[in-house]
Coordinates of C-alpha atoms (C1' of nucleotides) in Angstrom, one line a residue:
Chain A
M1355 CA 54.5 -22.5 30.3
R1356 CA 53.7 -22.5 33.6
V1357 CA 51.1 -20.3 35.1
S1358 CA 53.6 -19.2 37.7
Q1359 CA 56.3 -18.5 35.5
F1360 CA 53.6 -16.4 33.2
L1361 CA 52.2 -13.3 33.7
L1362 CA 48.8 -14.0 34.3
S1363 CA 47.0 -11.0 35.2
T1364 CA 43.5 -11.6 35.4
L1365 CA 40.7 -9.3 36.8
K1366 CA 37.4 -9.9 38.7
E1367 CA 35.8 -6.3 38.1
V1368 CA 35.2 -4.9 34.9
P1369 CA 36.9 -1.7 33.8
A1370 CA 34.7 1.0 33.9
D1371 CA 35.6 2.3 30.6
A1372 CA 35.0 -0.4 28.6
E1373 CA 32.4 -0.5 26.5
I1374 CA 32.2 -4.0 24.9
I1375 CA 32.7 -7.1 25.5
S1376 CA 36.0 -8.0 23.8
H1377 CA 37.7 -5.2 25.0
Q1378 CA 36.0 -6.4 28.8
L1379 CA 37.2 -9.7 28.2
M1380 CA 40.5 -8.6 27.0
L1381 CA 41.1 -6.4 30.2
R1382 CA 39.8 -8.8 32.3
A1383 CA 41.7 -11.8 30.7
G1384 CA 45.2 -9.7 31.0
M1385 CA 45.4 -9.6 27.1
I1386 CA 46.3 -6.0 26.9
R1387 CA 46.5 -2.6 28.5
K1388 CA 46.0 0.9 27.9
L1389 CA 48.8 3.7 27.5
A1390 CA 46.7 6.1 26.3
A1391 CA 44.0 6.7 23.9
G1392 CA 44.1 4.3 21.4
L1393 CA 47.3 3.2 22.5
Y1394 CA 47.8 -0.7 23.6
T1395 CA 50.3 -2.4 25.2
W1396 CA 50.3 -6.7 24.4
L1397 CA 50.7 -8.3 27.5
P1398 CA 52.1 -12.2 27.0
L1399 CA 48.7 -13.6 26.6
G1400 CA 47.0 -11.4 23.9
L1401 CA 50.2 -11.4 21.8
R1402 CA 50.4 -15.1 21.8
V1403 CA 46.9 -14.8 20.2
L1404 CA 48.0 -12.1 17.8
R1405 CA 51.0 -13.8 16.2
K1406 CA 49.0 -16.8 16.1
I1407 CA 46.9 -15.0 13.8
E1408 CA 49.6 -12.9 12.0
T1409 CA 51.1 -16.4 11.7
I1410 CA 48.2 -17.7 9.6
V1411 CA 47.9 -14.7 7.6
R1412 CA 51.5 -14.6 6.6
D1413 CA 51.4 -18.6 5.9
E1414 CA 48.0 -18.1 3.7
M1415 CA 50.0 -15.0 2.0
N1416 CA 53.1 -16.7 1.0
Q1417 CA 51.2 -19.6 -0.3
A1418 CA 49.3 -17.0 -2.6
G1419 CA 52.7 -16.3 -4.1
A1420 CA 52.8 -12.9 -2.2
L1421 CA 56.0 -11.6 -0.7
E1422 CA 56.8 -10.1 2.5
V1423 CA 58.3 -7.2 2.8
L1424 CA 58.9 -4.3 5.5
M1425 CA 58.4 -0.6 4.8
P1426 CA 59.0 1.9 7.5
A1427 CA 56.4 3.4 9.5
I1428 CA 58.0 7.0 9.6
Q1429 CA 57.4 8.4 6.0
P1430 CA 58.6 11.2 4.2
A1431 CA 56.1 14.1 3.3
E1432 CA 57.2 14.2 -0.5
L1433 CA 55.9 10.9 -1.4
W1434 CA 52.7 11.8 0.0
Q1435 CA 52.6 15.1 -1.7
E1436 CA 53.6 13.8 -5.0
S1437 CA 50.3 11.5 -4.4
G1438 CA 48.3 14.3 -3.5
R1439 CA 47.5 12.7 -0.4
W1440 CA 49.5 15.4 2.2
E1441 CA 46.8 17.7 1.6
Q1442 CA 43.8 15.3 1.0
Y1443 CA 44.6 12.9 4.3
G1444 CA 43.5 15.6 6.7
P1445 CA 44.2 15.1 10.7
E1446 CA 44.1 11.7 10.6
L1447 CA 47.2 12.1 9.3
L1448 CA 49.8 12.2 12.4
R1449 CA 52.7 14.4 10.8
L1450 CA 55.9 15.3 12.9
S1451 CA 59.0 16.6 11.7
D1452 CA 62.8 15.4 12.4
R1453 CA 65.3 17.7 13.8
H1454 CA 66.5 19.2 10.6
N1455 CA 62.6 20.1 10.4
R1456 CA 62.0 17.7 7.4
E1457 CA 58.3 16.7 7.7
F1458 CA 57.4 13.1 8.2
C1459 CA 54.0 11.0 8.9
F1460 CA 53.3 8.1 10.8
G1461 CA 52.0 6.1 8.0
P1462 CA 48.4 4.6 8.0
T1463 CA 48.7 3.0 5.1
H1464 CA 51.4 2.2 2.7
E1465 CA 50.4 2.9 -1.2
E1466 CA 52.9 6.0 -1.4
I1467 CA 56.1 3.8 -0.1
I1468 CA 55.2 0.6 -2.0
T1469 CA 54.7 2.4 -5.5
N1470 CA 58.1 4.1 -4.9
L1471 CA 59.7 1.2 -4.3
I1472 CA 58.3 -0.6 -7.1
R1473 CA 58.6 2.3 -9.9
H1474 CA 62.6 1.7 -8.7
E1475 CA 62.7 -2.0 -8.6
I1476 CA 60.1 -3.3 -11.2
R1477 CA 61.5 -1.9 -14.6
S1478 CA 60.3 -5.0 -17.1
Y1479 CA 57.1 -6.2 -18.1
K1480 CA 58.3 -9.6 -17.4
Q1481 CA 58.8 -9.1 -14.0
L1482 CA 54.6 -8.7 -13.6
P1483 CA 52.5 -9.1 -11.9
A1484 CA 54.1 -9.0 -8.2
N1485 CA 52.6 -9.1 -5.1
F1486 CA 54.2 -7.8 -2.0
Y1487 CA 53.1 -7.5 1.6
Q1488 CA 53.7 -6.5 5.1
I1489 CA 52.4 -6.9 8.8
Q1490 CA 53.3 -3.9 10.5
T1491 CA 52.2 -1.3 12.6
K1492 CA 50.0 1.6 11.4
F1493 CA 48.7 5.0 13.2
R1494 CA 45.5 6.4 11.9
D1495 CA 44.7 9.3 14.2
E1496 CA 40.9 8.4 14.7
I1497 CA 39.0 11.4 15.9
R1498 CA 37.3 8.8 18.4
P1499 CA 39.3 6.2 19.3
R1500 CA 37.1 3.6 20.9
F1501 CA 36.3 -0.1 21.8
G1502 CA 39.8 -1.1 22.8
I1503 CA 41.8 -2.7 20.2
M1504 CA 38.6 -2.9 18.0
R1505 CA 39.1 0.9 16.9
A1506 CA 43.1 1.4 18.6
R1507 CA 44.8 4.6 16.9
E1508 CA 47.9 2.5 16.6
F1509 CA 47.1 -1.2 15.1
L1510 CA 48.6 -3.8 13.2
M1511 CA 47.6 -4.5 9.9
K1512 CA 48.7 -6.4 7.2
D1513 CA 48.9 -5.0 4.2
A1514 CA 49.3 -6.1 0.3
Y1515 CA 49.6 -4.0 -3.2
S1516 CA 49.6 -5.9 -6.2
F1517 CA 51.3 -4.7 -9.7
H1518 CA 50.1 -5.3 -13.1
L1519 CA 50.2 -4.7 -16.8
T1520 CA 46.7 -5.2 -17.5
Q1521 CA 43.4 -4.9 -15.9
D1522 CA 42.9 -8.5 -16.5
S1523 CA 45.9 -9.7 -14.7
L1524 CA 44.6 -7.3 -11.9
Q1525 CA 41.8 -9.5 -11.9
A1526 CA 43.2 -12.6 -11.6
T1527 CA 45.3 -11.6 -8.7
Y1528 CA 42.4 -9.9 -6.9
D1529 CA 40.6 -13.4 -7.3
I1530 CA 43.1 -15.3 -5.6
M1531 CA 43.5 -12.9 -2.5
F1532 CA 39.9 -13.0 -2.4
K1533 CA 40.4 -16.9 -2.3
T1534 CA 43.3 -16.3 0.0
Y1535 CA 41.1 -14.4 2.7
T1536 CA 38.5 -16.9 2.5
N1537 CA 40.8 -19.5 3.4
I1538 CA 42.4 -17.3 5.9
F1539 CA 39.5 -16.7 8.0
N1540 CA 38.5 -20.1 7.7
R1541 CA 41.4 -21.6 9.5
L1542 CA 41.1 -18.6 12.1
G1543 CA 37.7 -20.6 12.7
L1544 CA 35.3 -17.4 12.2
K1545 CA 32.5 -16.9 11.3
F1546 CA 32.4 -14.4 8.0
R1547 CA 30.7 -13.0 5.0
A1548 CA 33.0 -11.7 1.7
V1549 CA 30.7 -8.2 0.9
I1550 CA 30.2 -6.1 -2.6
A1551 CA 31.8 -2.8 -0.9
D1552 CA 31.9 0.9 -1.3
S1553 CA 36.0 1.9 -2.2
G1554 CA 35.9 5.0 0.2
N1555 CA 38.7 7.4 -0.2
I1556 CA 41.3 5.0 -1.4
G1557 CA 40.4 4.8 -4.6
G1558 CA 39.7 2.2 -7.5
N1559 CA 36.5 0.8 -8.3
N1560 CA 36.0 -3.2 -7.3
S1561 CA 36.3 -3.7 -3.8
H1562 CA 35.2 -6.2 -1.6
E1563 CA 35.0 -6.3 2.7
F1564 CA 35.2 -9.0 4.9
H1565 CA 33.4 -9.1 8.1
V1566 CA 33.4 -11.5 11.4
L1567 CA 29.8 -11.9 12.0
A1568 CA 28.5 -10.6 15.2
D1569 CA 25.5 -8.8 16.5
S1570 CA 27.7 -6.3 18.1
G1571 CA 29.0 -5.1 14.9
E1572 CA 29.2 -1.6 14.0
D1573 CA 28.5 -2.6 10.4
A1574 CA 25.4 -3.8 8.9
I1575 CA 25.4 -6.2 5.9
A1576 CA 23.0 -7.4 3.5
Y1577 CA 22.9 -11.5 2.1
S1578 CA 20.7 -12.9 -0.2
T1579 CA 18.9 -16.0 2.0
T1580 CA 18.9 -18.0 -1.2
G1581 CA 21.4 -17.0 -3.3
D1582 CA 25.4 -15.3 -3.3
Y1583 CA 25.0 -12.2 -3.3
A1584 CA 26.3 -10.4 -0.3
A1585 CA 26.7 -6.5 0.2
N1586 CA 27.6 -3.7 2.8
V1587 CA 23.9 -2.5 3.3
E1588 CA 25.5 0.9 2.0
M1589 CA 26.0 -0.7 -1.4
V1590 CA 22.9 -2.4 -2.1
P1591 CA 21.1 -1.2 -5.2
I1592 CA 17.3 -0.6 -5.2
L1593 CA 15.6 -0.3 -8.3
P1594 CA 12.1 1.1 -9.1
P1595 CA 9.2 -0.9 -9.6
T1596 CA 8.9 -2.4 -13.1
K1597 CA 4.6 -2.6 -12.6
P1598 CA 2.8 0.6 -13.7
R1599 CA 1.3 2.5 -10.5
S1600 CA -2.5 2.1 -9.6
Q1601 CA -5.1 4.7 -10.4
P1602 CA -5.6 7.0 -7.4
T1603 CA -8.7 6.2 -5.2
A1604 CA -8.6 9.7 -3.0
N1605 CA -8.8 13.2 -3.8
M1606 CA -5.9 15.3 -2.2
V1607 CA -7.4 17.0 1.2
A1608 CA -5.3 19.2 3.5
I1609 CA -5.6 18.4 7.2
D1610 CA -5.0 20.3 10.7
T1611 CA -2.1 18.1 12.4
P1612 CA -1.5 20.1 15.4
N1613 CA 2.0 19.2 16.9
Q1614 CA 2.6 16.1 14.5
H1615 CA 6.2 16.3 13.7
T1616 CA 7.4 12.7 13.0
I1617 CA 6.2 10.5 11.4
E1618 CA 5.4 7.8 14.1
E1619 CA 3.4 10.8 16.1
L1620 CA 1.6 11.7 12.3
S1621 CA 0.7 7.9 11.6
Q1622 CA -0.8 7.9 15.0
F1623 CA -2.5 10.7 15.1
L1624 CA -4.0 10.0 11.6
Q1625 CA -4.1 5.9 11.8
V1626 CA -2.5 5.7 8.5
E1627 CA 0.9 3.5 8.4
P1628 CA 4.0 4.9 8.3
A1629 CA 4.7 3.1 4.5
K1630 CA 1.8 5.5 3.5
C1631 CA 3.4 8.6 4.8
V1632 CA 6.2 10.1 3.1
K1633 CA 9.0 12.0 4.4
T1634 CA 11.0 15.2 2.7
L1635 CA 14.4 15.5 3.9
L1636 CA 16.2 18.6 2.5
V1637 CA 20.2 18.7 2.3
Q1638 CA 22.4 21.3 0.8
G1639 CA 22.7 20.6 -2.7
E1640 CA 24.9 22.2 -5.7
A1641 CA 22.6 25.2 -6.1
G1642 CA 20.7 25.7 -2.6
L1643 CA 18.3 23.0 -1.0
V1644 CA 17.6 19.8 -2.6
A1645 CA 14.6 17.6 -1.6
L1646 CA 14.4 14.0 -1.1
V1647 CA 11.4 12.0 -0.7
L1648 CA 11.3 8.8 1.1
R1649 CA 8.7 6.8 2.8
G1650 CA 7.9 7.0 6.0
D1651 CA 9.1 3.9 7.3
H1652 CA 12.5 4.1 5.5
T1653 CA 15.6 5.6 6.0
L1654 CA 18.2 7.9 3.8
N1655 CA 21.4 6.3 2.8
V1656 CA 24.0 9.1 3.2
I1657 CA 26.4 7.2 1.0
K1658 CA 24.0 7.0 -1.9
A1659 CA 22.7 10.6 -1.8
A1660 CA 26.2 11.7 -1.8
K1661 CA 26.9 10.3 -4.8
L1662 CA 24.1 12.2 -6.9
P1663 CA 24.9 14.8 -8.8
Q1664 CA 22.4 17.3 -7.6
V1665 CA 23.5 16.6 -4.1
S1666 CA 26.3 18.2 -2.1
S1667 CA 28.9 15.4 -0.8
P1668 CA 29.2 14.7 2.0
V1669 CA 25.2 15.0 2.6
T1670 CA 24.7 17.5 4.9
F1671 CA 21.1 18.1 6.0
A1672 CA 19.4 21.9 5.8
E1673 CA 19.4 24.2 9.0
P1674 CA 15.9 24.8 10.6
A1675 CA 16.5 28.4 9.6
Q1676 CA 17.0 27.7 6.3
I1677 CA 14.6 25.6 6.0
K1678 CA 12.3 28.3 7.4
D1679 CA 13.6 30.9 4.7
T1680 CA 13.5 28.4 1.9
I1681 CA 9.9 26.8 2.5
G1682 CA 8.3 28.7 5.1
C1683 CA 7.3 26.2 7.5
D1684 CA 9.5 24.0 10.1
I1685 CA 11.0 20.4 9.9
G1686 CA 8.2 18.0 10.5
S1687 CA 5.8 19.6 8.2
I1688 CA 7.6 19.6 4.6
G1689 CA 6.0 18.0 1.5
P1690 CA 7.1 17.5 -2.1
V1691 CA 3.8 19.3 -3.0
G1692 CA 4.5 22.7 -4.6
L1693 CA 8.1 22.3 -3.7
E1694 CA 10.1 24.9 -6.1
I1695 CA 13.2 23.3 -5.3
P1696 CA 14.5 20.1 -6.8
V1697 CA 12.7 17.2 -5.4
L1698 CA 14.4 13.4 -5.8
V1699 CA 11.7 10.8 -4.9
D1700 CA 12.8 7.5 -4.0
N1701 CA 12.6 4.1 -6.0
S1702 CA 10.4 2.4 -3.7
I1703 CA 7.6 5.2 -3.8
A1704 CA 7.1 5.3 -7.2
N1705 CA 4.1 3.6 -7.0
L1706 CA 2.7 4.9 -3.7
I1707 CA -0.7 6.1 -4.5
D1708 CA -3.1 8.3 -1.7
F1709 CA -0.2 9.2 0.4
V1710 CA 0.2 11.7 3.4
C1711 CA 3.1 14.4 3.3
G1712 CA 3.7 17.4 4.8
A1713 CA 2.0 20.2 3.4
N1714 CA 4.7 23.0 4.0
K1715 CA 2.8 24.8 6.3
N1716 CA 3.3 24.4 9.9
D1717 CA 0.5 21.9 11.7
Q1718 CA -1.1 20.9 8.2
H1719 CA -0.5 17.6 5.8
L1720 CA -2.1 16.4 2.6
T1721 CA -3.9 13.1 2.3
G1722 CA -4.8 11.5 -0.7
V1723 CA -1.7 12.9 -2.3
N1724 CA -0.9 11.5 -5.6
W1725 CA 2.1 11.6 -8.6
G1726 CA 1.5 13.0 -11.9
R1727 CA -2.2 14.5 -10.4
D1728 CA -1.3 16.6 -7.6
L1729 CA 2.5 17.1 -8.1
P1730 CA 4.6 16.3 -10.9
E1731 CA 5.5 12.4 -11.7
P1732 CA 8.6 11.9 -9.6
Q1733 CA 12.5 12.4 -10.9
L1734 CA 13.1 9.0 -9.2
A1735 CA 16.6 8.2 -7.4
D1736 CA 17.8 5.2 -5.3
L1737 CA 18.2 7.1 -1.7
R1738 CA 17.3 4.7 0.9
N1739 CA 18.8 2.2 3.1
V1740 CA 17.9 -1.6 2.5
E1741 CA 15.6 -3.4 4.7
A1742 CA 15.3 -7.1 5.5
G1743 CA 13.0 -8.7 3.1
D1744 CA 13.7 -6.5 0.2
P1745 CA 14.4 -8.5 -2.7
S1746 CA 17.9 -9.2 -4.0
P1747 CA 19.7 -7.3 -6.6
D1748 CA 20.5 -10.2 -8.6
G1749 CA 17.0 -11.1 -8.8
N1750 CA 18.1 -14.3 -6.6
G1751 CA 16.3 -14.5 -3.2
E1752 CA 15.0 -11.9 -0.7
L1753 CA 17.8 -10.4 1.6
E1754 CA 18.2 -10.9 5.4
I1755 CA 20.4 -8.3 7.2
A1756 CA 23.5 -9.2 9.4
R1757 CA 25.6 -7.2 11.6
G1758 CA 29.1 -7.5 11.1
I1759 CA 33.0 -6.2 11.9
E1760 CA 35.2 -5.1 9.1
V1761 CA 38.1 -6.9 9.1
G1762 CA 39.1 -7.1 5.6
H1763 CA 39.2 -5.2 2.6
I1764 CA 40.1 -5.6 -1.0
F1765 CA 40.6 -3.2 -3.7
Q1766 CA 41.3 -2.8 -7.3
L1767 CA 43.2 0.6 -7.4
G1768 CA 43.5 0.8 -11.2
D1769 CA 46.3 3.5 -12.0
K1770 CA 45.4 6.1 -9.0
Y1771 CA 48.5 5.7 -7.6
S1772 CA 50.8 4.6 -10.2
R1773 CA 50.1 7.7 -12.2
A1774 CA 50.2 9.9 -10.0
M1775 CA 53.9 8.8 -9.1
Q1776 CA 54.5 7.2 -12.4
A1777 CA 55.3 4.0 -11.9
T1778 CA 55.9 2.6 -15.3
V1779 CA 57.4 -0.4 -17.1
L1780 CA 58.5 -1.2 -20.7
D1781 CA 56.3 -3.6 -22.3
E1782 CA 57.0 -6.0 -25.1
N1783 CA 57.3 -2.9 -27.4
G1784 CA 59.7 -1.5 -25.3
K1785 CA 57.3 1.7 -24.3
N1786 CA 56.5 3.1 -20.8
V1787 CA 53.0 1.8 -19.3
T1788 CA 51.9 2.8 -16.3
M1789 CA 50.9 0.0 -13.7
T1790 CA 48.0 -0.9 -12.4
M1791 CA 47.3 -1.8 -8.9
G1792 CA 45.6 -3.8 -6.4
C1793 CA 45.9 -3.4 -2.6
Y1794 CA 44.9 -6.2 0.1
G1795 CA 44.4 -5.2 4.0
I1796 CA 43.6 -7.5 7.0
G1797 CA 43.1 -5.8 10.5
V1798 CA 45.1 -8.1 12.2
S1799 CA 44.7 -7.0 15.8
R1800 CA 40.9 -6.1 15.3
L1801 CA 40.7 -9.3 14.1
V1802 CA 41.5 -10.5 17.9
A1803 CA 38.7 -8.0 19.4
A1804 CA 36.3 -9.4 16.4
A1805 CA 37.2 -13.2 17.4
I1806 CA 36.1 -12.5 20.8
E1807 CA 33.2 -10.5 20.2
Q1808 CA 32.1 -14.0 18.0
N1809 CA 32.9 -16.3 20.7
H1810 CA 32.5 -15.9 23.9
D1811 CA 29.8 -16.7 26.5
Q1812 CA 28.9 -15.6 30.4
I1813 CA 32.3 -16.3 32.0
G1814 CA 34.9 -15.5 29.2
I1815 CA 36.0 -16.2 25.8
T1816 CA 35.8 -19.5 23.9
W1817 CA 38.9 -18.9 21.3
P1818 CA 38.5 -21.2 18.0
Q1819 CA 41.2 -23.2 18.5
A1820 CA 43.9 -22.1 15.8
I1821 CA 44.2 -18.7 17.5
A1822 CA 44.0 -19.6 21.4
P1823 CA 46.6 -18.5 23.1
F1824 CA 47.3 -21.9 24.7
T1825 CA 45.9 -25.2 23.4
V1826 CA 45.3 -27.1 26.9
A1827 CA 45.1 -26.0 30.0
L1828 CA 46.0 -28.8 33.0
L1829 CA 44.3 -28.3 36.1
P1830 CA 45.8 -30.2 39.0
I1831 CA 43.9 -30.0 42.1
N1832 CA 45.7 -29.2 45.1
M1833 CA 49.1 -30.1 44.2
H1834 CA 50.9 -28.8 47.2
K1835 CA 49.2 -31.4 49.0
S1836 CA 49.9 -34.5 47.1
Q1837 CA 53.6 -35.5 46.0
R1838 CA 51.9 -38.1 44.2
L1839 CA 49.7 -35.7 42.3
R1840 CA 52.6 -33.4 41.4
Q1841 CA 54.7 -36.0 39.8
V1842 CA 51.1 -37.4 37.5
A1843 CA 50.7 -33.8 36.7
E1844 CA 54.4 -33.1 35.5
G1845 CA 54.6 -36.4 33.7
I1846 CA 51.4 -35.5 31.6
Y1847 CA 52.9 -31.6 31.3
A1848 CA 56.0 -32.7 30.1
K1849 CA 54.6 -35.3 27.6
L1850 CA 51.9 -33.4 25.9
T1851 CA 54.7 -30.5 25.1
A1852 CA 56.9 -33.2 24.0
V1853 CA 54.4 -34.1 21.6
G1854 CA 53.7 -30.3 20.3
I1855 CA 50.5 -29.3 21.9
E1856 CA 50.8 -25.9 23.9
V1857 CA 50.1 -26.7 27.5
L1858 CA 49.0 -24.0 30.0
F1859 CA 49.6 -26.0 33.3
D1860 CA 48.6 -24.1 36.1
D1861 CA 51.0 -25.3 39.1
R1862 CA 49.9 -22.2 41.2
K1863 CA 48.7 -22.6 45.1
E1864 CA 45.5 -21.7 44.2
R1865 CA 41.8 -23.2 45.1
P1866 CA 40.4 -25.0 42.4
G1867 CA 37.4 -22.1 41.8
I1868 CA 40.2 -19.4 41.1
M1869 CA 41.9 -21.8 38.6
F1870 CA 38.8 -23.2 36.6
A1871 CA 37.4 -19.2 36.9
D1872 CA 40.9 -18.2 35.4
M1873 CA 41.1 -20.7 32.8
E1874 CA 37.5 -20.3 31.4
L1875 CA 37.8 -16.6 31.6
I1876 CA 40.8 -16.5 29.1
G1877 CA 39.2 -19.1 27.0
I1878 CA 41.7 -22.1 27.0
P1879 CA 39.8 -24.5 24.5
H1880 CA 40.4 -27.7 26.4
R1881 CA 40.9 -28.6 30.3
L1882 CA 42.6 -31.3 31.9
V1883 CA 41.8 -31.5 35.4
I1884 CA 43.8 -34.0 37.7
G1885 CA 42.8 -34.7 41.4
E1886 CA 43.8 -37.0 44.1
R1887 CA 40.3 -38.4 43.9
G1888 CA 40.3 -39.4 40.5
L1889 CA 44.2 -40.7 40.6
D1890 CA 42.7 -43.4 43.0
N1891 CA 40.6 -44.4 39.9
G1892 CA 43.3 -43.8 37.5
E1893 CA 41.4 -41.5 35.9
A1894 CA 41.5 -37.6 34.4
E1895 CA 39.1 -35.4 33.9
Y1896 CA 38.3 -33.8 30.8
K1897 CA 36.3 -30.6 29.4
G1898 CA 36.1 -28.8 26.2
R1899 CA 35.4 -24.9 26.7
R1900 CA 32.4 -24.8 24.8
D1901 CA 31.1 -28.5 26.0
E1902 CA 28.1 -28.8 28.5
K1903 CA 29.7 -31.5 31.0
S1904 CA 33.5 -33.4 31.9
Q1905 CA 34.3 -36.8 30.8
T1906 CA 36.8 -38.9 32.0
V1907 CA 39.8 -40.0 30.4
P1908 CA 41.9 -43.0 31.5
L1909 CA 45.0 -41.6 33.2
D1910 CA 47.2 -43.8 30.7
D1911 CA 45.7 -42.7 27.8
V1912 CA 45.5 -39.0 28.2
I1913 CA 48.0 -38.2 25.6
N1914 CA 46.4 -40.2 23.1
F1915 CA 43.2 -38.7 24.0
M1916 CA 44.5 -35.1 23.8
Q1917 CA 46.3 -36.1 20.3
N1918 CA 42.8 -37.3 18.9
K1919 CA 41.1 -34.3 20.1
L1920 CA 43.2 -32.0 18.7
K1921 CA 43.5 -34.3 15.5
I1922 CA 47.4 -34.1 15.6
Chain B
rC526 C1' 35.4 20.1 16.4
rG527 C1' 30.2 20.5 18.9
rG528 C1' 27.3 18.8 23.3
rG529 C1' 27.3 15.6 27.9
rG530 C1' 30.3 13.7 31.9
rU531 C1' 34.2 11.9 34.9
rA532 C1' 39.2 12.6 37.5
rU533 C1' 40.1 10.0 45.3
rA534 C1' 45.4 3.1 46.4
rG535 C1' 46.4 -1.4 40.6
rC536 C1' 40.3 -2.0 39.9
rG537 C1' 35.6 -0.8 41.4
rC538 C1' 33.7 3.5 44.2
rA539 C1' 32.0 6.3 48.9
rG540 C1' 33.3 11.1 51.2
rC541 C1' 32.4 16.7 48.3
rC542 C1' 26.0 19.4 48.7
rU543 C1' 27.0 21.3 54.6
rG544 C1' 35.7 23.1 54.5
rG545 C1' 38.4 20.7 60.0
rU546 C1' 44.0 16.5 57.9
rA547 C1' 41.0 10.1 53.8
rG548 C1' 37.8 5.8 53.7
rC549 C1' 34.9 0.9 51.9
rG550 C1' 35.2 -4.1 48.6
rC551 C1' 38.5 -6.2 45.2
rA552 C1' 43.5 -7.1 44.2
rA553 C1' 48.5 -7.4 46.8
rC554 C1' 51.8 -9.1 51.2
rU555 C1' 52.9 -12.2 56.2
rG556 C1' 50.7 -16.0 59.5
rC557 C1' 47.0 -19.7 60.9
rU558 C1' 42.6 -22.5 59.4
rU559 C1' 40.4 -24.2 54.4
rU560 C1' 40.7 -27.0 49.8
rG561 C1' 36.8 -29.9 43.2
rG562 C1' 33.6 -23.3 41.3
rG563 C1' 36.2 -16.7 42.3
rA564 C1' 37.3 -19.4 51.1
rG565 C1' 37.6 -17.7 56.7
rC566 C1' 39.9 -15.1 60.4
rA567 C1' 44.3 -11.8 62.1
rG568 C1' 47.5 -8.4 60.5
rU569 C1' 50.6 -5.6 56.6
rG570 C1' 52.2 -2.7 52.7
rG571 C1' 50.1 1.2 49.1
rG572 C1' 47.2 7.7 48.1
rU573 C1' 51.2 15.0 46.2
rC574 C1' 42.7 13.1 46.2
rG575 C1' 44.7 14.6 37.9
rG576 C1' 48.1 19.7 37.5
rG577 C1' 48.1 24.8 38.5
rA578 C1' 46.1 29.2 40.7
rG579 C1' 42.7 31.8 44.2
rU580 C1' 39.3 32.1 48.5
rU581 C1' 40.1 30.6 53.9
rC582 C1' 43.2 29.8 60.2
rG583 C1' 42.7 25.2 57.5
rA584 C1' 40.7 22.9 50.7
rA585 C1' 39.8 16.0 48.1
rU586 C1' 35.4 19.3 49.8
rC587 C1' 34.1 26.3 47.5
rU588 C1' 36.2 29.6 43.1
rC589 C1' 38.9 30.2 38.5
rU590 C1' 42.3 27.7 34.9
rC591 C1' 44.9 23.8 32.3
rU592 C1' 45.5 18.7 31.4
rA593 C1' 43.5 13.7 30.8
rC594 C1' 40.0 10.4 29.9
rC595 C1' 35.1 8.4 28.9
rC596 C1' 29.7 9.0 26.4
rC597 C1' 26.8 10.6 22.3
rG598 C1' 27.2 12.9 17.5
rA599 C1' 29.9 14.2 12.6
rC600 C1' 34.0 11.1 10.4
rC601 C1' 36.4 6.5 9.8
rA602 C1' 39.8 -0.2 8.2

RNA sequence: CGGGGUAUAGCGCAGCCUGGUAGCGCAACUGCUUUGGGAGCAGUGGGUCGGGAGUUCGAAUCUCUCUACCCCGACCA
């Protein structure tokens, strides 16, 4: 491709509303342009990257035996009513009606559509298992779309759905998909981790998320430094201590703590470390308030809490007025001693002795508090978020925390949809059996942003070769002034193209600084520079986008050199 | 949906407080010079100042209202 024939719309300045680096770089590199909140046009440069990712995803899915289909983006309400999600899904579902006032939605996902298709197409167990996928535009009316393509409302997704007679068969396909996803992210050239995940509201049990590792990621994942364990931090169980508790050494004393509300203030004031303080959070329960007690330096995991039978889901914190009414004091002075509402205590403080907590009276705290003596033995629950250094739940090593961007998610759905929609096959006894299902998603457009979050430097994008929009940037210096240089450049361009290398040939009449800056911004992995100076010595100059220094290459060896570099 | 903010040329912004007919940098276009790291000089084009209403002799500027967008929160692949 010649730059003069391409739309290279780079920006020197960062658009004001772009928060994260991938969004800034995608705008500056001229990959996307915003149309409205969460809606983006892909410019030629960005689309090339998107298509490369799509191609790799499609190739691996095909190799895994999945069959590609393409389902409509607009879906009739009846199917969603049948599955029960027309009511459940809420405002994120974009609903519309046609000229006959029939109701539709713009599909945020396709379980209903594929289940409807398969219940008509597949009648016999002999046709199972089967796995169908599509790469298609989804729409989710997010409350707050942000970060450009990372959390857009309209986005490109690969979604796959598998159908089975048995759980064993589902597990086998699930394992194949796990392997396939691993292959995909490896081929894309991204550093990633597969982690145990919450299955959220899609339903089902067994579930893994695939995260591209990036410091800017919105999700935190915990992984064992020595073992294989890895999970979304939401999901890491923390077990109660196995050893017995030590004996108390202090008596319970009430002390005045004027205007000390937060754990930080309190631990400063009393000269006690936060780990010896206890904080008590009040949340709405099934009947009135419930107290959740955590160590001062720990944080509540709302997903774990919401799963407890005593706690309302989703977790809702008590209103200050309600606390005053129930306990008689304000936030900041609450403690578990003498509370008359249900008290759930985090596993991690089962063995805490001589601790500090609120006295349920404003401006007072208790020190030297001990379980079983000053208050009943704790009713334990797993309440807190994991932290770096916690033991791995499988007993193998310690956990480290990393940040990631969720780009893939695989679920075992079970019969949630197939039962609601009566997707059955005849088994070998001629009996109707409800199929069991799996579903497997990859955020194709999000992957573009995630790849940039992971692969950039001060001056621009540093694409992994597999998904770069072009492979080689060919930069002739001041070509307009030298016929000889033009001929050499055209020759190299033609030959590289002929051997199947995607070359971006900068044939603009621009100064070298502009060409370098543009090519570095858009992240072309390999750069060949030729100039009058080098021609005299029969040399070209090569530099990899991530290399520190450039190297010279004999002009008549350039094609070979590049082929070797690219291993083709 | 709650809280905060912004809206002036393609992009980044000033002007608004104190009303007097719109400006800067970048980008674009033309010419000349320059040419191995986002050039210099000269010139040119481009704006219903988000929409509507009001106050006023006069509104980008003051008032009201609507809309869009951004940030924080809850929610979520």
